[in-house]
Structures are given as structure tokens and as C-alpha cells.
Amino acid sequence: MAPVTNGRVLFNAIPEDYPVPGKTVVYDTTETIDFENVPLNGGILIKVLLLSLDPYMRGRLRAPEIESYMPAFPLGEPLTGGGIGVVLRSENDAVKAGTHVRGWLAHQQYYIAPNLSMLEVIDRDSKLDWSVYIGAAGMPGETAFAGWREYSEAKKGEVAFITTGAGPVGSMVIQIAKQDGVKVIASAGSEEKVKFMREIGADVVFNYKTTDVREVLKKEGPIDIYWDNVGGDTLDAAMEFAAKHSRFIECGQISGYNQGYQPMKNPGLIFAKCMHFHGFLLAVLRPKHSAAFQAEVVPKLVSGEYKFTEDISHGLDKVGDVLLAIQKGTNKGKAIVRVADE
Amino acid sequence: MAPVTNGRVLFNAIPEDYPVPGKTVVYDTTETIDFENVPLNGGILIKVLLLSLDPYMRGRLRAPEIESYMPAFPLGEPLTGGGIGVVLRSENDAVKAGTHVRGWLAHQQYYIAPNLSMLEVIDRDSKLDWSVYIGAAGMPGETAFAGWREYSEAKKGEVAFITTGAGPVGSMVIQIAKQDGVKVIASAGSEEKVKFMREIGADVVFNYKTTDVREVLKKEGPIDIYWDNVGGDTLDAAMEFAAKHSRFIECGQISGYNQGYQPMKNPGLIFAKCMHFHGFLLAVLRPKHSAAFQAEVVPKLVSGEYKFTEDISHGLDKVGDVLLAIQKGTNKGKAIVRVADE
């Protein structure tokens, strides 16, 4: 078989604020790959099927000399991120051709993984598409579950405020929180998202672009639990209307990713209200909570009790557009790029 | 016996920034009291011996319409705070004349407590003065112990940065932390205080007025535990040099008490570094940790293994000066006002 094109998404230019489609990353088709003869050196040749596009990736589109919790993407190299692929060839005894793997993949059509250290063999329930396994049944769902279980200390009747409540993490937090008997206030940035948050059980929903968060919290708070995906002024407002002994779960602060973090207005409230803040990364919590997630959450996705939305773009050349959409919040569900059908 | 003067410290004027001696509070001698005949209505007549003056009191010298974790002092009324007194008369069966009590007292020479709800009967070790029981063996010592035990998650070899390390709380934190095998970096605002911090075992000590905190933390960090008594730019610096999964114990932020809280520069670090912040008040943690404090800490104060400093002023008329001193940090140890000898 002749070599075929191996399309790749390369990091091309460090964005000044928001990622710029066609500039920040570029889709490159200059490489080819010969499936049968490409040397694997003990590794695994994977056909990439689905890629997860997530807000945190903005932090990797930076200059390498700036330190952060994840390394910068190297300029000129393919992006990397979560995804699902199918094995075409394998020189690793633990996995054979035809198997599906989930984990860390390069943003290219075909990828040779040196080993399984960043991948896991995965099967799916026949009622769920593979895409769900990088969304509600994957990293975002596990993030919601592990963060909530580890840090919410939720007690029945308490009040939680969940930001980006229609997103892949926030929407799962809402549904898990409701199981704990918590009153849920949830915010998002469009009427369609507000409608979805209501459908999945949030008690108080609002569009933060048209409704003043302080008015809502004044009426519906004080809040015992705050799930932060946004930071900035919303975090300040949440602190103002926080109850004593409240828990603030710091999952992300997208308001700061593109134009810099806004300062926290009144850090004195942390001690004055005996507040607790918990930053976390899923990788650290996953070993502790993964089994419970499989047992408690995935069956509810299969049965349809837990709901989710997906926004699937087709083709690796769409990555640049999707990177911007998830920073602007214009995507309408878990942002996924379908690279290929099986 | 004829009535005697009952000197009182009255809240006279809300300070604009720092408390002003002679203005913020005034010493008033217009009231008298007749020990034998004053009606107790089931209460307890107490001769106030010692009063604890603490940084948090600044927060109570405010307008009543501003909400906070403790009520504002009412204008024209005596201050209240921690202290020790001896019972002169009692109509409460649980306590009799001659007994010492510790707890919430008015800033006046003689005080009628309606009941024991805010007071506890207390005895002392013959090797410790009563004053120690409102300092190292009292609220500040318990604050250090309970906060550290509850939230530090200290592991041997970790690095802790402790602010106001020569103060009544910070100096106890240093000594408790050293027992846990932690490397202690400690800061204070004078050479005398720096010397004391070295004497009590801090590994790295510095005067924050003459040494750049970032230089110290860059060399001696990153820090796993931060004990915050100051907030402001020092908190920002601690966050910059915080290790992943660090614990920030928010005991107070004196930099904000008099001139307003400075914003936290980069709240995004909380999730990026998986940091944990814990605000707390002793009243909440005390039931859990008080017995261990008595068993583990007080004997070390009696034996002299744990050291402390006191700065005792004589006479209720000094309260106004001491209130300013503890905000400026010019006191040289636990600030105490000796109201009377026994």
C-alpha cells in the first residue's frame, strides 16, 4: 500500500489573547505515513478517531519559558490532548490491532504511541457512542465527579452555585449535586444553555450575560459550595455571597485564560468566612474516584438518567476554529473533533 | 463599703485607618460600683485581672451596618474581649468567690457576667503566670495548634512559611511545625523578633522590612504550607513560590485590617497549582483540638521547651495605645493589659 497523507495540527503562533483560527494552529498535510512499513520500535500505530478539545488547552498555547502546571505546546509540533483511536498495528503485547484506546494522542490522523503509559484500552457500552467516552463518560465527567466527591462535602439542603453549567464538566456537576439533595444555582452564557441546565435539574438557572449574578445570589444564596470554571468577577461575587464554611472548588478560571487573570477583590473573606478553596487536577484524584465513577455515573449515562450535549466538528482542519469556540463559549456541547470514522 | 470607681474602655470613634489613641477608645472613670450591694440577678461579679489585646479586634472597631464575622463594637459601650478575672461574688452555683475565670470579659475593672456561657473556670500550673493562659496557653496558642493540626497536613521534610513568626500565634506555629519535622521559613518586622524566631527553632528567618520575601522564597522554597497572618503582597509572593498541592492556612491578614484588603494578584494559581486555602476561626475548631492542646502543648510551656514572649501594659487606660501597637507591630510579645493585681 502506498503511503497516505498524515494530516497534523501544528502549533504555529503564540496567541496574544484569543486563539486565531488559521494562525495559532495550522493544519498541515505535508507528511505521509506507510501503515505497513513504518517502524514502530515496540510501539503502537493508532488511527485517531476522536479528539477532545478543552478550555485548559489555551494554557498550553504559550511561550515555553513561562512555567505552568502543564508544559507549553512546542511551536511547530502537533498539539496533543485527550482522544480515542483504534489500533492499526501493535508491537506491544498488551494491545492488538482492532482494539480501541483512550488517552493522550497527538492531533494527527495517525499516531505512533511508544507505549501504553498515557493510554488505556477501552470498551464501550453499545448504547453510548465512542464520543461519550471523552465527554460525559470521560475526562470532563470524571473531573466533575472526582472534584465534587473529594471537596464539596455536600449536605442535603445546602446551596451550590455551578458556573458553566451547560458545559461538559458543569452539566455533570449539576446532575451529581442534585443526587446529593443540594439546591443548585447554575449559570451559562446563552438561552439555549440555560434551557439545558433547567432540563437536567438545576433549581435556579440564569444567563450571566443578561442577568446580574449578584442579584441572583442575593436572592437565592448564600452559597455553601461554589464550582468555579470561570474565575474573575463571578468568583468575587460568589465570595461576597458565600456562607460561612463554604467550599470553593477551583476547577478552572476561563475568564483569565485569554486576557490574563483578574485579581481576587477581597481575599480577606477567606478567613473572615472560614472559607475553603480547593484547586485540583483530575490526574491526581482519578485513582481514588475512578472505580466509583464507573459504578455510579456511567450506568446513569447508559440509562439516559444523566444527560449530556455534544458539539462534534468533522475533520482535523477544524481544530483551530474549535479552540476559539471553547474559549468564547460558542460551542453547544462537549467540543469534539471527529478525525475519522472507523 | 462605699462604691468604688469602675473604670471602663469605651468605643468612642470609628477609626478611618489605624486606631488613634485617645480617640478611637477612651478610658472612662465616671461609673462606680458597690461590690456588696450591686444586684447580680443570678450572675457573677468579676474583678478583671488581665485582658488579651489581639489584632482581630480592629475588625470590630467599625460601623455596625458593615457585616463581618464578629459584631461591631457598639459606640459608647465598653470593648469586650478575652481575659482572665477572679470572682468576687457569685449567684451561680457553678462558680464561687475566689475562683478564676477565663473567657469573654468587658474592658472594665469590674464586670457582671450574666452566666458562664462565655466563661470557663480555670486553674493554672504554679510555674506559669495567669497571663500565659491568655497567650501561649490560651487563645493564640490554641489557634496555632488547632489550625496547624487541622489543615497543615504536614509531612516530614516539607517546607512551611510562617508569617508574624514572633507573634503569639506565629511563634507557637513555628514550634509546633518543628515538632512535625518541617523546614520553617519565618518572617517578622524587627531584628529582635528575627532573633526570637531563630531561638525557637525556625530554620530560615528574615525581617520583611529589610529583606525581599521573594528572594527568600526563591532560594528556600517552594513552600508546601503557608501560615497567613498578613495577607497582601506577602500572600501573593507565597502563592508565586507555592508548591503544587500546597496548603494555605488563612488565620488573618493584618495588612488589610486598617487600610483595606489588597486584591490577590493571581487567583488562577489556586487551580493551576492545586492549592488548598483554609480560613478558620478557633471557636469552630476548638472542641476538636482542645484536649490535645492541653495534653501536648501546655506541658511543654510548663517545662520551658516551648518559649513565648509577652508585652504587658499596666492599666486599663493603656488599651488605646496597645490597640494601635498591635496593628503597627510595635509590641514585643503577646499584648496583654494587666488591669489589676489580685
XYZ file of C-alpha atoms in Angstrom:
684
model
C 0.000 0.000 0.000
C 1.334 3.414 -0.879
C 1.957 5.970 1.847
C -1.031 8.131 2.684
C -1.275 11.671 3.966
C -0.940 12.040 7.727
C -2.659 15.355 8.400
C -1.447 17.159 11.539
C -2.445 20.196 13.595
C 0.700 22.197 14.353
C 1.175 24.911 16.933
C 2.110 27.827 14.710
C 1.999 31.095 16.652
C 1.555 32.079 20.277
C -1.776 33.938 20.542
C -1.788 37.377 22.127
C -5.240 36.877 23.608
C -7.826 34.606 21.976
C -6.568 31.852 19.656
C -6.807 32.917 15.995
C -8.113 30.278 13.563
C -5.650 29.722 10.740
C -2.831 31.338 12.667
C -2.499 29.944 16.186
C -2.583 26.423 14.831
C -2.356 25.319 11.201
C -3.484 22.131 9.528
C -0.541 20.548 7.772
C -0.727 17.820 5.103
C 2.913 17.565 4.095
C 3.619 14.330 5.943
C 2.800 10.880 4.755
C 2.767 7.544 6.500
C 3.122 3.967 5.247
C 0.982 1.852 7.598
C 2.616 -1.433 6.774
C 6.244 -0.439 6.821
C 6.553 2.455 9.245
C 8.845 1.213 12.043
C 7.071 1.048 15.412
C 10.095 0.250 17.609
C 7.909 -1.658 20.030
C 5.131 0.893 19.861
C 1.528 1.111 18.693
C 0.216 2.609 15.437
C -3.097 4.300 16.134
C -5.707 5.682 13.789
C -7.073 8.718 15.627
C -10.891 8.755 15.652
C -11.951 11.450 18.103
C -10.181 14.296 19.871
C -11.338 16.163 22.931
C -10.983 19.946 22.739
C -10.946 21.523 26.184
C -10.638 25.010 27.645
C -7.468 24.178 29.603
C -5.607 23.765 26.282
C -5.399 27.538 25.973
C -2.808 27.470 28.760
C -0.522 25.294 26.644
C -0.591 27.731 23.709
C 2.123 29.823 25.330
C 5.833 30.566 25.250
C 7.856 27.658 26.665
C 9.753 29.829 29.148
C 6.534 30.559 31.076
C 6.077 27.891 33.727
C 2.680 26.408 34.396
C 1.026 23.201 35.527
C 1.241 21.665 32.048
C 4.085 22.112 29.574
C 3.678 24.560 26.699
C 2.966 23.056 23.281
C 6.240 23.160 21.310
C 5.998 25.530 18.335
C 5.920 23.712 15.018
C 4.873 20.432 16.623
C 1.441 18.780 16.664
C -0.862 19.572 19.550
C -1.566 16.759 21.987
C -4.646 16.046 24.037
C -7.221 13.519 25.052
C -8.786 11.312 22.444
C -9.824 7.902 21.247
C -8.275 5.831 18.492
C -8.201 2.360 17.080
C -5.028 0.321 16.900
C -3.863 -0.489 13.355
C -0.636 -2.304 14.235
C 0.979 -3.112 17.551
C 4.345 -4.375 18.712
C 3.131 -4.194 22.301
C 1.802 -7.481 23.716
C -0.769 -5.698 25.863
C -2.743 -4.414 22.890
C -3.570 -5.751 19.457
C -4.919 -4.390 16.175
C -8.600 -3.520 16.286
C -8.524 -2.523 19.939
C -9.717 0.937 20.978
C -7.521 3.074 23.166
C -8.253 6.254 25.079
C -5.794 8.784 26.411
C -3.088 11.086 25.246
C -2.928 11.386 21.462
C -1.242 13.738 19.037
C -3.515 15.888 16.878
C -2.783 13.948 13.722
C -4.599 11.324 11.680
C -2.181 8.563 12.571
C -0.027 8.435 15.647
C 2.623 6.045 16.880
C 2.474 5.747 20.680
C 5.756 4.440 22.117
C 3.907 2.509 24.841
C 0.674 2.467 26.832
C 1.818 4.749 29.656
C -0.531 7.519 28.533
C -3.238 5.280 27.065
C -5.751 2.770 28.291
C -7.536 0.030 26.400
C -11.227 0.867 26.420
C -14.522 -0.760 25.552
C -17.873 0.923 25.154
C -21.453 0.190 26.063
C -23.449 -0.426 22.889
C -25.855 2.353 23.879
C -23.130 5.010 24.021
C -21.091 6.352 21.133
C -17.328 6.435 21.490
C -17.529 10.224 21.702
C -19.211 9.964 25.099
C -16.065 8.348 26.429
C -14.138 11.587 26.021
C -17.077 13.633 27.331
C -19.636 12.736 29.961
C -18.109 9.274 30.465
C -14.579 10.579 30.070
C -12.320 13.288 31.397
C -14.943 16.038 31.909
C -17.377 13.651 33.609
C -14.664 12.245 35.827
C -13.479 15.762 36.648
C -16.981 16.682 37.811
C -17.383 13.513 39.844
C -13.947 13.413 41.468
C -13.879 17.126 42.301
C -17.368 17.077 43.757
C -16.858 13.897 45.770
C -13.490 14.958 47.105
C -14.182 18.551 48.051
C -17.866 19.506 48.088
C -18.700 17.985 51.500
C -22.253 18.412 50.261
C -25.006 18.129 52.813
C -28.665 17.832 51.909
C -30.329 21.225 51.686
C -27.139 23.150 51.087
C -26.863 25.596 48.206
C -24.377 25.158 45.354
C -23.546 27.649 42.616
C -22.190 25.973 39.494
C -20.678 28.012 36.669
C -20.544 26.916 33.004
C -23.441 24.686 33.996
C -24.192 23.635 30.430
C -20.616 22.625 29.704
C -19.323 19.067 29.854
C -17.993 19.458 33.385
C -20.637 21.819 34.801
C -23.597 19.832 33.498
C -22.294 16.692 35.162
C -21.662 18.599 38.401
C -25.283 19.779 38.364
C -26.615 16.248 37.981
C -24.311 14.767 40.614
C -25.100 17.627 43.010
C -28.830 17.087 42.604
C -28.364 13.442 43.640
C -26.887 14.779 46.888
C -30.020 16.816 47.614
C -28.363 20.163 47.084
C -30.160 23.253 45.776
C -28.364 24.133 42.545
C -27.925 27.629 41.120
C -26.334 27.399 37.677
C -25.090 29.932 35.140
C -24.259 29.815 31.437
C -23.945 32.234 28.530
C -26.950 31.595 26.261
C -30.698 30.950 26.490
C -30.204 27.524 24.913
C -27.698 26.597 27.623
C -29.998 27.961 30.317
C -32.770 25.729 28.984
C -30.491 22.688 29.103
C -29.455 23.425 32.695
C -33.114 23.554 33.677
C -33.761 20.232 31.920
C -31.016 18.487 33.856
C -32.421 19.613 37.173
C -30.785 22.865 38.218
C -33.151 24.711 40.550
C -32.172 28.261 39.629
C -30.722 28.990 36.207
C -29.592 32.212 34.590
C -27.763 33.670 31.612
C -24.852 35.609 33.092
C -24.755 37.834 30.007
C -28.225 39.215 30.665
C -28.721 38.678 34.406
C -26.673 40.174 37.237
C -25.034 37.343 39.155
C -25.182 39.361 42.398
C -28.946 39.780 42.106
C -29.354 36.022 41.756
C -27.019 35.143 44.626
C -28.539 37.782 46.880
C -31.946 36.215 46.382
C -31.000 32.538 46.228
C -27.852 32.368 48.378
C -25.839 32.364 50.499
C -23.938 29.575 48.828
C -22.238 26.678 50.578
C -20.488 25.248 47.537
C -19.112 27.080 44.524
C -17.921 25.221 41.446
C -15.587 27.591 39.658
C -14.912 27.233 35.958
C -14.783 30.955 35.285
C -12.970 32.992 37.971
C -12.914 36.776 37.605
C -15.853 38.876 38.727
C -18.087 35.821 39.130
C -15.650 34.416 41.701
C -15.696 37.771 43.519
C -19.497 37.708 43.535
C -19.565 34.132 44.802
C -17.253 35.109 47.648
C -19.464 38.060 48.566
C -22.476 35.764 48.855
C -20.639 32.774 50.309
C -21.852 31.219 53.520
C -19.507 30.625 56.419
C -17.518 27.402 55.983
C -18.250 27.336 52.258
C -16.217 25.180 49.891
C -14.949 26.705 46.645
C -13.922 24.077 44.136
C -11.437 25.619 41.729
C -11.700 23.601 38.535
C -10.749 26.419 36.192
C -10.991 30.157 35.550
C -11.659 30.611 31.872
C -12.133 34.368 32.253
C -8.370 34.570 32.746
C -7.101 32.211 30.073
C -7.064 34.637 27.174
C -6.724 38.081 28.660
C -4.996 37.447 31.982
C -6.349 36.698 35.417
C -8.307 39.402 37.131
C -7.250 39.845 40.774
C -9.448 38.493 43.549
C -11.071 41.566 45.032
C -11.306 40.587 48.685
C -9.080 37.702 49.803
C -9.800 38.739 53.408
C -13.132 36.969 53.099
C -11.308 33.623 53.034
C -10.504 33.820 56.732
C -13.409 36.051 57.731
C -15.911 33.497 56.424
C -13.803 30.415 57.204
C -13.843 29.530 53.529
C -12.086 26.590 51.918
C -10.635 26.699 48.409
C -9.562 23.569 46.601
C -7.670 23.588 43.343
C -7.337 20.208 41.730
C -6.333 18.297 38.638
C -8.149 15.128 37.669
C -4.921 13.157 37.256
C -4.310 13.394 40.992
C -7.828 12.477 42.115
C -8.570 9.878 39.458
C -7.009 6.827 41.132
C -9.212 7.414 44.179
C -12.514 8.046 42.388
C -12.349 6.232 39.077
C -13.960 2.972 40.196
C -16.878 4.795 41.809
C -17.304 6.875 38.665
C -17.583 3.714 36.556
C -20.017 2.173 39.011
C -22.188 5.195 39.779
C -22.072 7.555 36.812
C -21.568 5.541 33.627
C -24.703 3.378 34.176
C -26.746 6.586 34.523
C -25.393 7.760 31.175
C -26.292 4.415 29.612
C -29.813 4.522 31.041
C -30.307 8.112 29.974
C -30.852 9.371 33.515
C -27.839 11.662 33.186
C -27.956 13.874 30.125
C -25.204 15.497 28.115
C -24.703 17.511 24.942
C -22.021 17.194 22.293
C -20.804 19.562 19.613
C -18.886 17.475 17.112
C -16.847 19.045 14.327
C -15.681 16.905 11.479
C -12.070 16.923 10.360
C -8.737 17.782 11.918
C -8.697 21.038 9.963
C -11.452 22.283 12.303
C -9.256 22.244 15.437
C -8.300 25.913 15.073
C -11.935 27.001 14.964
C -12.903 24.810 17.891
C -10.025 26.087 20.032
C -11.508 29.572 19.671
C -15.118 28.451 20.127
C -14.432 26.835 23.522
C -12.713 29.989 24.758
C -15.613 32.141 23.567
C -18.255 29.659 24.735
C -19.915 29.480 21.315
C -19.803 25.670 21.194
C -23.091 23.993 22.066
C -21.883 20.979 23.997
C -18.762 18.987 24.685
C -16.364 20.086 21.930
C -15.124 17.115 19.976
C -13.320 16.811 16.677
C -14.116 13.659 14.747
C -10.920 12.944 12.868
C -12.106 9.796 11.107
C -14.770 7.153 11.117
C -13.631 3.642 11.898
C -18.100 49.654 101.814
C -18.534 52.725 99.679
C -18.868 52.389 95.887
C -15.570 52.465 94.031
C -14.701 53.657 90.537
C -15.322 51.133 87.792
C -13.005 52.312 85.012
C -14.114 51.333 81.519
C -12.702 51.448 77.980
C -15.407 52.831 75.685
C -15.541 52.661 71.894
C -15.605 56.359 71.066
C -14.985 56.901 67.346
C -14.701 54.677 64.284
C -11.113 54.907 63.053
C -10.517 55.833 59.426
C -7.430 53.662 59.184
C -5.232 52.932 62.206
C -6.813 53.252 65.666
C -5.975 56.598 67.273
C -5.029 56.509 70.977
C -7.240 58.838 72.986
C -9.833 58.989 70.230
C -10.815 55.537 68.953
C -11.354 54.359 72.510
C -11.435 56.450 75.673
C -10.856 55.486 79.264
C -13.888 56.460 81.319
C -13.998 56.729 85.127
C -17.470 58.127 85.620
C -19.060 54.891 86.762
C -18.911 53.450 90.212
C -19.784 50.075 91.606
C -20.766 48.848 95.081
C -19.378 45.303 95.340
C -21.589 44.237 98.205
C -24.894 45.591 97.048
C -24.834 45.636 93.279
C -27.612 43.271 92.157
C -26.255 40.267 90.263
C -29.588 38.786 89.125
C -28.139 35.300 89.210
C -24.849 36.403 87.667
C -21.210 36.628 88.629
C -19.267 39.705 89.747
C -15.764 39.527 88.351
C -12.680 41.590 89.090
C -10.888 41.787 85.754
C -7.176 40.973 86.098
C -5.812 40.556 82.579
C -7.106 41.384 79.106
C -5.882 39.985 75.824
C -5.399 42.555 73.050
C -5.450 40.954 69.636
C -5.135 42.091 66.012
C -8.605 40.799 65.071
C -10.166 43.436 67.344
C -9.513 46.062 64.685
C -12.319 44.478 62.668
C -14.797 45.205 65.453
C -13.916 48.915 65.548
C -16.269 49.589 62.641
C -19.706 50.921 61.771
C -22.431 48.489 62.851
C -24.069 48.380 59.411
C -20.982 46.670 57.933
C -21.376 42.918 58.258
C -18.479 40.751 59.280
C -17.673 37.549 61.128
C -17.846 39.271 64.510
C -20.260 42.028 65.506
C -19.064 45.628 65.578
C -18.341 47.114 68.991
C -21.282 49.372 69.872
C -20.234 53.020 70.039
C -20.219 54.388 73.575
C -20.061 50.913 75.098
C -17.095 49.099 76.652
C -14.987 46.919 74.400
C -15.156 43.193 75.012
C -12.534 40.532 74.512
C -10.666 37.632 76.005
C -9.382 37.886 79.532
C -8.970 36.447 82.978
C -10.653 37.570 86.168
C -11.307 36.494 89.687
C -14.817 36.064 91.044
C -15.744 38.469 93.837
C -19.369 37.389 94.311
C -21.461 34.761 92.606
C -25.123 33.836 92.474
C -24.281 30.974 90.113
C -23.843 27.588 91.814
C -21.192 26.535 89.314
C -18.688 29.114 90.471
C -17.815 30.698 93.788
C -15.872 33.719 95.037
C -12.107 33.362 94.672
C -12.357 31.249 91.535
C -10.546 32.353 88.393
C -12.448 32.515 85.137
C -11.231 32.888 81.562
C -13.220 33.977 78.539
C -15.226 36.888 77.317
C -14.938 39.958 79.545
C -15.810 43.618 79.188
C -12.938 46.074 79.197
C -13.716 47.401 82.633
C -12.325 46.923 86.109
C -15.358 45.056 87.381
C -17.790 43.137 85.251
C -21.011 41.294 85.987
C -21.327 38.237 83.756
C -24.949 37.035 83.491
C -23.830 33.395 83.348
C -20.904 31.156 82.416
C -21.809 30.712 78.743
C -18.811 32.759 77.606
C -16.524 31.885 80.513
C -14.739 28.852 81.844
C -13.418 28.181 85.315
C -9.659 27.894 85.034
C -6.719 26.812 87.168
C -3.053 27.421 86.473
C 0.162 25.494 86.790
C 2.284 27.090 89.514
C 5.131 27.531 87.004
C 3.049 29.681 84.654
C 1.645 33.128 85.321
C -2.022 33.732 84.670
C -1.034 35.876 81.693
C 0.203 32.794 79.840
C -3.342 31.476 79.877
C -4.466 34.215 77.511
C -1.318 33.855 75.407
C 0.725 30.761 74.626
C -1.558 28.564 76.757
C -4.665 30.432 75.668
C -6.410 31.611 72.541
C -3.309 32.362 70.428
C -1.632 29.086 71.340
C -4.798 27.125 70.694
C -5.276 28.947 67.386
C -1.793 27.882 66.294
C -2.289 24.290 67.390
C -5.808 23.742 66.071
C -5.163 25.454 62.719
C -1.929 23.567 62.166
C -3.305 20.191 63.224
C -6.497 20.571 61.197
C -5.152 21.943 57.952
C -1.357 21.715 57.564
C -1.222 18.028 56.577
C 2.450 18.461 57.414
C 4.802 15.772 56.228
C 8.381 15.466 57.402
C 10.747 17.378 55.150
C 8.119 19.731 53.786
C 8.679 23.486 53.795
C 6.449 25.890 55.725
C 6.457 29.675 55.566
C 5.092 31.277 58.707
C 4.340 34.996 58.866
C 4.346 37.098 62.062
C 6.590 34.345 63.375
C 7.452 36.200 66.566
C 3.834 36.894 67.463
C 1.790 34.859 69.928
C 0.242 32.716 67.177
C 3.152 32.544 64.744
C 5.742 31.661 67.382
C 3.627 28.737 68.527
C 3.110 27.618 64.927
C 6.887 27.599 64.419
C 7.457 25.404 67.471
C 4.635 23.002 66.617
C 5.780 22.802 62.993
C 9.315 21.963 64.029
C 7.971 19.018 66.044
C 6.497 17.723 62.779
C 9.904 17.760 61.081
C 9.063 20.617 58.751
C 11.615 23.132 57.467
C 10.389 26.504 58.726
C 10.863 29.842 56.974
C 9.605 32.639 59.231
C 9.213 36.378 58.859
C 8.750 39.283 61.271
C 9.249 43.029 61.290
C 12.253 43.712 63.562
C 15.721 42.320 64.260
C 14.686 41.482 67.814
C 11.778 39.424 66.508
C 14.029 37.734 63.953
C 16.381 36.747 66.773
C 13.499 35.246 68.757
C 12.293 33.239 65.766
C 15.791 31.787 65.387
C 15.875 30.907 69.106
C 12.635 28.960 68.883
C 13.908 26.851 66.014
C 12.897 28.460 62.726
C 15.361 27.321 60.059
C 15.263 30.441 57.893
C 14.349 33.786 59.438
C 14.102 37.246 57.936
C 12.950 40.795 58.597
C 10.391 41.518 55.894
C 11.078 45.248 56.211
C 14.677 44.856 55.093
C 14.669 41.602 53.098
C 12.730 40.830 49.935
C 10.334 37.994 50.658
C 10.585 36.775 47.041
C 14.362 36.442 47.290
C 13.988 34.284 50.388
C 11.252 32.087 48.958
C 13.045 31.690 45.643
C 16.085 30.359 47.490
C 14.382 28.386 50.270
C 11.070 27.341 48.676
C 8.904 26.168 47.112
C 6.621 26.114 50.114
C 4.182 23.362 50.981
C 2.473 25.137 53.847
C 1.832 28.833 54.310
C 0.590 30.258 57.577
C -1.000 33.575 56.738
C -1.346 36.278 59.341
C -0.605 39.136 56.970
C -2.199 38.768 53.521
C -1.413 41.404 50.886
C 1.782 41.245 48.877
C 3.267 38.556 51.137
C 0.347 36.273 50.277
C 0.920 36.983 46.566
C 4.606 36.111 46.981
C 3.771 32.911 48.864
C 1.441 31.879 46.043
C 4.140 32.555 43.445
C 6.540 30.256 45.289
C 3.962 27.698 46.414
C 4.487 24.038 45.608
C 1.794 22.013 43.942
C -0.789 20.751 46.456
C 0.269 23.363 48.997
C -1.910 24.239 51.949
C -2.511 27.906 52.796
C -3.817 28.376 56.309
C -5.651 31.685 56.471
C -5.509 32.777 60.086
C -5.596 36.508 59.400
C -4.486 39.256 57.016
C -3.370 42.161 59.155
C -2.155 44.113 56.112
C -5.817 44.672 55.263
C -7.280 45.485 58.665
C -6.508 49.199 58.724
C -6.248 50.296 55.132
C -8.391 47.784 53.273
C -7.579 44.434 51.731
C -5.275 44.394 48.762
C -6.571 42.156 45.974
C -4.984 38.763 45.401
C -2.906 39.213 42.278
C -3.247 35.807 40.665
C -6.146 33.646 41.874
C -5.581 31.416 38.822
C -2.692 29.824 40.689
C -5.186 28.180 43.065
C -6.290 25.703 40.439
C -3.091 25.724 38.398
C -1.083 24.578 41.417
C -3.867 22.523 43.020
C -3.661 24.716 46.083
C -5.840 24.490 49.171
C -6.868 27.511 51.219
C -8.410 27.148 54.649
C -9.911 30.029 56.560
C -10.806 29.221 60.135
C -11.879 30.562 63.466
C -10.699 28.944 66.679
C -14.218 28.730 68.118
C -15.133 26.188 65.435
C -12.031 24.009 65.756
C -11.599 24.246 69.495
C -13.938 21.423 70.556
C -11.978 19.014 68.358
C -8.452 20.036 69.359
C -8.674 21.435 72.877
C -7.926 18.223 74.759
C -4.857 17.508 72.623
C -3.688 21.079 73.155
C -3.882 20.644 76.917
C -2.092 17.309 76.740
C 0.588 18.138 74.169
C 1.284 21.868 74.308
C 0.674 23.122 77.849
C 3.203 20.676 79.423
C 5.861 21.973 77.000
C 5.123 25.516 78.145
C 5.434 24.427 81.775
C 8.746 22.641 81.129
C 10.098 25.585 79.159
C 10.551 23.570 75.959
C 8.142 25.893 74.148
C 9.039 29.560 74.501
C 6.919 32.674 74.297
C 7.178 36.418 74.790
C 4.778 38.799 76.486
C 4.378 42.548 76.343
C 2.326 43.542 79.355
C 0.966 47.056 79.783
C -0.353 48.132 83.153
C -3.729 49.757 83.491
C -6.938 49.845 81.503
C -6.073 53.349 80.323
C -3.381 51.767 78.118
C -5.845 49.869 75.916
C -5.950 52.623 73.275
C -2.161 52.596 72.901
C -1.981 48.821 72.749
C -4.714 48.631 70.103
C -2.503 50.738 67.850
C 0.713 48.908 68.764
C -0.635 45.519 67.707
C -1.764 46.913 64.350
C 1.636 48.511 63.782
C 3.549 45.531 65.158
C 5.466 47.627 67.688
C 4.549 45.384 70.623
C 7.301 42.974 71.628
C 5.291 39.901 72.515
C 1.758 38.820 73.267
C -0.059 42.088 74.005
C -1.713 41.986 77.390
C -3.175 44.669 79.595
C -2.888 43.988 83.292
C -5.963 45.648 84.744
C -5.318 44.761 88.359
C -3.300 42.528 90.619
C -5.238 40.013 92.614
